[in-house]
XYZ file of C-alpha atoms in Angstrom:
511
model
C 29.389 16.788 39.559
C 32.259 14.273 39.817
C 33.224 15.129 36.228
C 33.221 18.833 37.088
C 35.359 18.250 40.185
C 37.829 16.135 38.242
C 38.032 18.716 35.463
C 38.742 21.484 38.017
C 41.467 19.359 39.686
C 40.012 19.971 43.154
C 42.160 18.580 45.974
C 39.696 18.934 48.821
C 36.321 20.406 49.532
C 32.635 19.814 50.082
C 30.247 20.470 47.176
C 26.563 20.899 47.530
C 24.226 21.601 44.575
C 20.488 22.109 44.747
C 17.856 22.997 42.186
C 14.794 25.185 42.294
C 13.142 22.896 44.843
C 15.759 23.977 47.437
C 16.500 20.356 48.131
C 20.035 18.959 47.797
C 20.628 16.970 44.659
C 24.385 16.351 44.889
C 26.744 16.036 47.866
C 30.403 15.118 47.533
C 33.453 15.607 49.740
C 37.131 15.219 49.030
C 39.896 15.110 51.635
C 37.666 15.322 54.737
C 36.814 12.688 57.309
C 33.266 11.367 57.258
C 32.429 12.973 60.637
C 33.302 16.411 59.238
C 30.945 15.906 56.321
C 28.187 14.770 58.699
C 28.612 17.778 60.944
C 28.447 20.083 57.921
C 25.177 18.720 56.611
C 22.687 20.807 58.582
C 24.943 23.846 58.653
C 25.502 24.279 54.936
C 21.866 23.412 54.175
C 20.832 26.528 56.121
C 23.614 28.486 54.479
C 22.563 27.329 51.046
C 18.919 28.273 51.559
C 19.865 31.778 52.590
C 22.157 32.136 49.576
C 19.588 31.125 46.966
C 18.103 34.591 47.091
C 21.391 36.068 45.871
C 22.075 36.573 42.152
C 25.850 36.977 42.378
C 28.660 34.890 43.772
C 29.418 35.457 47.456
C 32.571 34.349 49.263
C 31.912 34.201 53.013
C 34.670 33.843 55.675
C 33.934 30.874 57.896
C 34.426 32.943 61.067
C 31.729 35.450 60.062
C 28.907 32.921 60.110
C 27.238 33.624 63.445
C 24.803 30.711 63.681
C 27.400 28.003 63.177
C 28.615 26.048 66.197
C 32.085 27.020 67.312
C 33.231 23.412 67.193
C 32.224 23.212 63.519
C 34.131 26.383 62.685
C 37.097 24.981 64.572
C 36.967 21.725 62.600
C 36.869 23.606 59.314
C 39.767 25.840 60.304
C 41.775 22.821 61.412
C 41.138 21.317 57.969
C 42.420 24.494 56.330
C 38.969 25.729 55.283
C 38.708 29.458 55.697
C 35.946 30.411 53.259
C 32.708 29.128 51.752
C 31.593 30.113 48.239
C 27.924 30.539 47.266
C 27.794 30.487 43.450
C 24.463 30.747 41.511
C 24.275 28.523 38.433
C 21.784 29.247 35.681
C 20.833 26.014 33.915
C 19.741 26.737 30.332
C 17.514 24.037 28.874
C 15.972 23.371 25.482
C 12.795 22.673 27.410
C 11.373 25.884 28.976
C 9.926 23.969 31.904
C 13.411 22.666 32.785
C 15.159 26.055 32.963
C 16.044 26.895 36.594
C 18.667 28.224 39.004
C 20.867 26.042 41.096
C 23.428 26.907 43.783
C 26.903 25.491 44.174
C 28.085 25.672 47.780
C 31.841 25.100 47.895
C 33.991 24.657 51.004
C 37.624 24.490 50.044
C 41.138 25.011 51.301
C 42.004 27.235 48.367
C 43.774 30.516 49.209
C 41.491 33.569 49.607
C 40.692 35.193 46.239
C 41.123 31.970 44.229
C 37.990 30.252 45.478
C 35.694 32.168 43.098
C 37.708 31.191 40.036
C 37.733 27.587 41.167
C 33.985 27.637 41.761
C 33.323 29.127 38.363
C 35.388 26.443 36.693
C 33.471 23.744 38.527
C 30.122 25.437 37.815
C 30.936 25.854 34.118
C 31.822 22.216 33.654
C 28.840 21.199 35.751
C 26.376 23.324 33.764
C 27.784 22.071 30.460
C 27.549 18.499 31.683
C 23.931 19.016 32.716
C 23.126 20.474 29.297
C 24.716 17.520 27.526
C 22.976 15.119 29.871
C 19.637 16.745 29.187
C 20.222 16.635 25.429
C 21.030 12.947 25.714
C 17.894 12.384 27.761
C 15.825 14.241 25.176
C 17.430 12.190 22.401
C 16.849 8.959 24.313
C 13.217 9.918 24.943
C 12.717 10.793 21.270
C 14.344 7.528 20.212
C 12.176 5.577 22.645
C 9.078 7.350 21.349
C 10.052 6.666 17.738
C 10.742 3.017 18.560
C 7.341 2.765 20.248
C 5.613 4.257 17.198
C 7.480 1.956 14.814
C 6.705 -1.064 16.969
C 3.012 -0.172 17.120
C 2.703 0.413 13.355
C 0.828 -2.371 11.573
C 2.466 -1.426 8.266
C 6.040 -2.245 7.391
C 8.387 0.736 7.768
C 11.720 0.577 5.945
C 14.441 3.247 5.902
C 17.124 3.022 3.210
C 20.098 5.152 2.224
C 20.682 6.614 -1.230
C 22.279 3.367 -2.416
C 19.211 1.343 -1.454
C 20.835 -0.222 1.616
C 18.380 -0.980 4.436
C 19.135 0.909 7.670
C 15.978 0.555 9.768
C 13.031 -1.848 9.795
C 10.194 -2.225 12.269
C 8.678 -5.456 13.651
C 5.860 -5.391 11.091
C 8.465 -5.579 8.317
C 9.692 -8.847 9.821
C 6.123 -10.141 10.088
C 5.092 -9.163 6.558
C 8.221 -10.247 4.671
C 9.388 -13.141 6.857
C 12.981 -11.919 7.280
C 14.515 -10.947 10.626
C 15.837 -7.426 11.103
C 19.407 -8.781 11.257
C 18.894 -10.471 7.891
C 17.565 -7.275 6.291
C 19.661 -4.450 7.747
C 22.668 -3.760 5.547
C 21.147 -5.494 2.517
C 19.750 -3.794 -0.569
C 16.011 -3.237 -0.384
C 15.724 -5.114 -3.692
C 15.568 -8.290 -1.602
C 11.943 -7.385 -0.759
C 10.907 -6.934 -4.415
C 10.074 -9.417 -7.170
C 10.809 -8.765 -10.824
C 10.399 -6.390 -12.605
C 10.411 -4.045 -9.582
C 13.786 -5.444 -8.457
C 15.516 -4.443 -11.687
C 13.821 -1.052 -11.908
C 14.371 0.077 -8.310
C 17.953 1.363 -8.460
C 17.258 3.265 -11.668
C 14.369 5.052 -9.910
C 16.668 6.253 -7.107
C 19.540 7.154 -9.456
C 17.207 9.119 -11.710
C 15.715 10.981 -8.734
C 19.107 11.862 -7.229
C 20.393 13.046 -10.596
C 17.379 14.964 -11.925
C 15.021 15.478 -8.980
C 12.277 13.927 -11.103
C 10.096 11.897 -8.717
C 8.709 8.795 -10.387
C 7.897 7.011 -7.132
C 9.062 9.486 -4.438
C 6.246 11.273 -2.643
C 3.465 9.171 -4.116
C 1.523 6.064 -3.195
C 0.967 3.203 -5.595
C 0.182 -0.479 -5.793
C 3.126 -2.791 -6.344
C 4.314 -6.306 -5.486
C 6.424 -7.601 -2.611
C 8.163 -10.934 -2.170
C 8.437 -12.861 1.078
C 11.417 -14.865 2.283
C 9.693 -18.057 1.067
C 9.377 -16.604 -2.452
C 5.654 -15.862 -2.250
C 4.746 -12.726 -4.239
C 1.926 -10.617 -2.793
C 0.235 -7.256 -3.531
C 1.222 -4.170 -1.531
C 0.397 -0.500 -1.178
C 3.710 1.379 -1.263
C 4.373 4.981 -0.238
C 7.906 6.407 -0.488
C 9.170 9.719 0.879
C 12.555 11.374 1.382
C 13.771 12.026 4.923
C 15.308 15.440 5.634
C 19.070 15.059 4.962
C 21.354 14.799 8.000
C 25.035 15.533 7.515
C 24.695 15.363 3.747
C 23.252 11.850 3.861
C 20.053 11.321 1.899
C 17.686 8.667 3.110
C 14.270 7.417 2.087
C 11.323 6.088 4.050
C 9.072 3.402 2.620
C 5.742 2.389 4.156
C 4.411 -0.948 2.948
C 0.926 -2.333 3.526
C 0.047 -5.924 2.705
C -3.204 -5.717 0.716
C -3.581 -9.444 0.035
C -6.813 -9.648 2.005
C -8.206 -6.559 0.297
C -7.403 -7.988 -3.121
C -9.044 -11.296 -2.198
C -12.148 -9.429 -1.082
C -12.168 -7.340 -4.273
C -11.814 -10.515 -6.354
C -14.662 -12.207 -4.493
C -16.804 -9.097 -4.897
C -16.051 -8.971 -8.610
C -16.975 -12.642 -8.962
C -20.228 -11.977 -7.105
C -20.991 -9.042 -9.428
C -20.324 -11.201 -12.475
C -22.539 -14.009 -11.145
C -25.315 -11.515 -10.445
C -24.932 -9.969 -13.903
C -25.090 -13.461 -15.406
C -28.282 -14.237 -13.485
C -29.747 -10.943 -14.691
C -28.886 -11.789 -18.318
C -30.558 -15.176 -18.013
C -33.582 -13.516 -16.411
C -33.728 -11.030 -19.288
C -33.633 -13.827 -21.842
C -36.446 -15.539 -19.962
C -38.535 -12.374 -20.080
C -37.829 -12.108 -23.829
C -38.601 -15.783 -24.461
C -41.748 -15.232 -26.530
C -40.064 -12.664 -28.753
C -36.976 -14.847 -29.144
C -39.118 -17.852 -30.043
C -40.915 -15.774 -32.661
C -37.616 -14.415 -34.023
C -36.056 -17.873 -34.338
C -39.261 -19.420 -35.667
C -39.372 -17.069 -38.658
C -36.137 -18.246 -40.336
C -36.862 -21.864 -39.376
C -40.288 -21.615 -41.016
C -38.656 -20.101 -44.097
C -36.111 -22.942 -44.158
C -38.923 -25.490 -44.046
C -40.813 -23.691 -46.826
C -37.793 -23.485 -49.149
C -36.840 -27.076 -48.369
C -40.295 -28.330 -49.365
C -40.112 -26.342 -52.608
C -36.688 -27.788 -53.421
C -37.954 -31.294 -52.680
C -40.840 -30.866 -55.127
C -38.463 -29.609 -57.819
C -36.216 -32.617 -57.298
C -39.223 -34.977 -57.275
C -40.162 -33.644 -60.707
C -36.628 -34.387 -61.921
C -35.873 -30.737 -62.645
C -32.323 -30.765 -61.317
C -31.278 -27.914 -63.578
C -34.175 -25.662 -62.547
C -32.723 -22.268 -61.380
C -35.395 -22.145 -58.640
C -33.652 -25.096 -57.023
C -30.414 -23.136 -56.606
C -32.332 -20.067 -55.401
C -34.160 -22.189 -52.842
C -30.902 -23.626 -51.530
C -29.421 -20.127 -51.261
C -32.456 -18.958 -49.271
C -32.234 -21.995 -46.988
C -28.598 -21.156 -46.289
C -29.411 -17.489 -45.627
C -32.311 -18.232 -43.264
C -30.226 -20.821 -41.411
C -27.474 -18.220 -41.020
C -30.014 -15.726 -39.686
C -31.281 -18.209 -37.102
C -27.698 -19.085 -36.207
C -26.833 -15.430 -35.582
C -29.766 -15.043 -33.201
C -28.767 -18.161 -31.288
C -25.116 -17.047 -31.276
C -26.024 -13.681 -29.731
C -28.207 -15.394 -27.158
C -25.417 -17.806 -26.298
C -22.909 -14.962 -25.850
C -25.246 -13.146 -23.480
C -26.215 -16.105 -21.296
C -22.877 -17.933 -21.246
C -21.006 -17.707 -17.931
C -17.382 -16.740 -18.441
C -14.698 -14.588 -16.784
C -14.869 -10.900 -17.612
C -12.495 -10.065 -20.464
C -11.864 -6.494 -21.543
C -10.476 -5.549 -24.928
C -10.389 -2.569 -27.261
C -13.707 -2.560 -29.143
C -15.393 -0.102 -31.525
C -18.386 1.090 -29.510
C -20.560 1.268 -32.628
C -20.000 -2.454 -33.285
C -20.896 -3.305 -29.694
C -24.131 -1.303 -29.945
C -25.018 -2.639 -33.409
C -24.725 -6.256 -32.264
C -27.053 -5.772 -29.306
C -29.556 -3.716 -31.341
C -30.262 -6.797 -33.468
C -31.128 -8.741 -30.346
C -33.104 -5.858 -28.813
C -35.251 -5.678 -31.943
C -36.586 -9.110 -31.041
C -38.358 -7.460 -28.098
C -39.145 -4.032 -29.565
C -40.903 -5.465 -32.649
C -43.099 -7.541 -30.367
C -44.202 -4.324 -28.588
C -44.587 -2.205 -31.745
C -41.623 -0.014 -30.797
C -39.390 1.516 -33.454
C -35.660 1.725 -32.818
C -33.839 4.718 -34.315
C -30.080 4.287 -34.087
C -27.659 7.196 -34.621
C -24.011 6.140 -34.513
C -21.394 8.889 -34.614
C -18.742 8.007 -37.210
C -15.038 7.604 -36.410
C -15.421 7.146 -32.677
C -12.335 5.751 -30.923
C -12.345 2.263 -29.452
C -13.187 1.669 -25.811
C -11.569 -0.829 -23.430
C -14.567 -2.908 -22.366
C -16.068 -6.323 -21.853
C -18.428 -6.165 -24.874
C -20.969 -8.616 -23.434
C -21.337 -6.560 -20.242
C -21.781 -3.307 -22.183
C -24.329 -4.996 -24.443
C -26.156 -6.067 -21.282
C -26.327 -2.407 -20.190
C -27.641 -1.209 -23.571
C -30.169 -4.061 -23.778
C -31.438 -3.335 -20.272
C -31.879 0.383 -21.035
C -33.736 -0.404 -24.276
C -36.038 -2.875 -22.496
C -36.730 -0.321 -19.747
C -37.558 2.259 -22.424
C -39.868 -0.252 -24.116
C -41.716 -0.889 -20.856
C -41.989 2.875 -20.211
C -43.958 3.296 -23.475
C -46.488 0.557 -22.751
C -49.338 3.096 -22.535
C -47.998 5.349 -25.321
C -49.814 5.328 -28.675
C -48.226 2.791 -31.012
C -47.250 5.357 -33.650
C -45.327 7.378 -31.029
C -43.347 4.478 -29.591
C -39.831 5.385 -30.620
C -36.546 4.658 -28.859
C -33.467 6.574 -29.962
C -30.030 5.081 -29.377
C -27.054 7.383 -29.933
C -23.284 7.184 -29.653
C -21.339 10.428 -29.512
C -17.979 11.839 -28.420
C -17.403 14.018 -25.360
C -14.865 16.758 -24.640
C -12.743 14.426 -22.524
C -11.253 11.019 -23.195
C -14.665 9.369 -23.113
C -17.470 8.385 -25.439
C -21.133 8.581 -24.499
C -24.083 6.301 -25.223
C -27.674 7.530 -24.864
C -30.981 5.647 -24.853
C -34.010 7.948 -25.070
C -37.763 7.235 -24.982
C -40.975 9.272 -25.066
C -42.770 7.241 -22.437
C -44.419 8.113 -19.129
C -41.238 9.371 -17.468
C -39.796 8.434 -14.101
C -41.544 8.262 -10.710
C -40.918 10.824 -7.983
C -38.571 8.518 -6.059
C -35.837 8.839 -8.682
C -33.028 8.407 -6.155
C -34.107 4.812 -5.556
C -33.953 3.833 -9.234
C -30.405 2.511 -8.962
C -30.963 0.657 -5.683
C -31.033 -3.162 -5.880
C -34.507 -4.730 -5.940
C -36.263 -1.410 -6.570
C -38.712 -1.710 -9.456
C -41.766 0.087 -10.824
C -42.808 -2.987 -12.833
C -45.258 -5.679 -11.829
C -42.675 -8.305 -12.800
C -38.898 -8.369 -12.627
C -36.234 -8.469 -9.934
C -35.426 -4.766 -9.841
C -31.729 -5.415 -10.492
C -31.383 -4.064 -14.028
C -30.350 -0.464 -13.340
C -28.342 -1.396 -10.248
C -26.316 -3.943 -12.209
C -26.007 -1.587 -15.189
C -24.581 1.200 -13.029
C -22.195 -1.261 -11.354
C -20.953 -2.468 -14.758
C -20.437 1.073 -16.048
C -18.690 2.183 -12.839
C -16.348 -0.813 -12.965
C -15.414 0.220 -16.500
C -14.443 3.691 -15.269
C -17.563 5.427 -16.568
C -20.787 6.723 -15.059
C -24.515 6.216 -15.654
C -27.223 8.843 -15.091
C -30.573 9.979 -16.486
C -32.356 13.163 -17.507
C -35.943 14.140 -18.297
C -36.762 14.973 -21.913
C -38.447 18.364 -22.531
C -41.246 16.748 -24.543
C -41.738 13.868 -22.131
C -39.941 10.637 -21.511
C -36.466 9.928 -20.209
C -32.921 9.683 -21.537
C -30.345 7.455 -19.890
C -26.707 8.348 -20.533
C -23.523 6.455 -19.789
C -19.889 7.126 -20.564
C -16.930 4.836 -21.183
C -13.231 5.784 -21.224
C -11.388 5.690 -24.523
C -8.897 2.824 -24.884
C -5.225 3.670 -24.371
C -3.592 4.914 -27.534
C -6.900 6.078 -29.020
C -7.747 9.731 -29.667
C -11.151 11.344 -29.297
C -11.786 13.581 -32.305
C -14.035 15.896 -30.286
């Protein structure tokens, strides 16, 4: 109200404004003694309440107000006040609940006929001031709410302009990156990025502003951040564009420190690898008799050929062609034994997982030679069908061999009660319609039990011996390679296990 009075250049008067509650909210006087204002208080309150029912401005002569004390009327007349103006004010608000009527009650020494114009000028300025004040209050409330949300967010929130300059950060940004807000605001957001993200960042924004092609805008991805102390750490980063204001384009980045998640994932991966290693050792233990038999054969042959060569030499027949043939056979049998031991060593050796592009047929062929150690012992024939020209797969070959070996051993066990002449395991590699290859291991054994859903659970087994980890570990290995493992029932009896593996980058699937 003081602003409205000043804008209207009022010399003297009493102003009383009330809202929809009919209670006074403003009271000011100019040019009157304090005792006059006090004597007016009760009088114009009653006048104001009676005027609130009116929808139009009313100018009332002071002398026509019957219920006012004569001494009050006399004081007003002596002060030059001849009229009182009741002027309704409609306050328009952006908030429906705040829209209401108010009443300006104006006592003034203005000449008759000019009081209404004066009141309207005061009311107009007053209403405009209230509207501005309310807008400011709404803005302040919105800002306070936004600040509260930003302060409560556990993720870092960073707002930058189209040049990459930091405009806003929240407390979590300070906590995660180690810089204070004063140190960050005004600087390029590159300060929070290690290489190569630091070099690439501006080109991302420039390309987006120029072409509209969003390489990082509107998506979430894993990246790296760098703290004030130089420590590089993993982050989840989501970037979006804020609605432009006044032609200015700004971007919002939400950063989550995923260091703990990555540590947990690493520990989990190490645990999986240790468990897979234990399972491989357990498998070799279960195959011990077959392995011993397989290694014993070439060693026995070596001994036999060595004895024959010794007899030839003892007879002095150094130029006997059988001597050279015997030495060749010794070398071949030693190589055969060495290959078996080499495959065993690869399977049981503990080492970090290492993925590389491998021809899937080579991976399967290598493990088939080891699997035959067990299948021959159980009178099982292995039929292998390898699709030609399959693309390479990005795998840890030892882990995939572990999966194939486990499926073959399960198939062997499933045919324990099958007639010997019908014990056949088929191993196939084949392309799919997508960027995957598929491996299948099929048997004609007794089939699966009714509780099929539990097959892939750890420690579930239908065997009298074994840990029940084979299928669980196999599925985990395949899943970690981006594939999937499942089974189906064969029409003629038995079961087929299938698993897929993604094709290595840069390879094409001919299917």
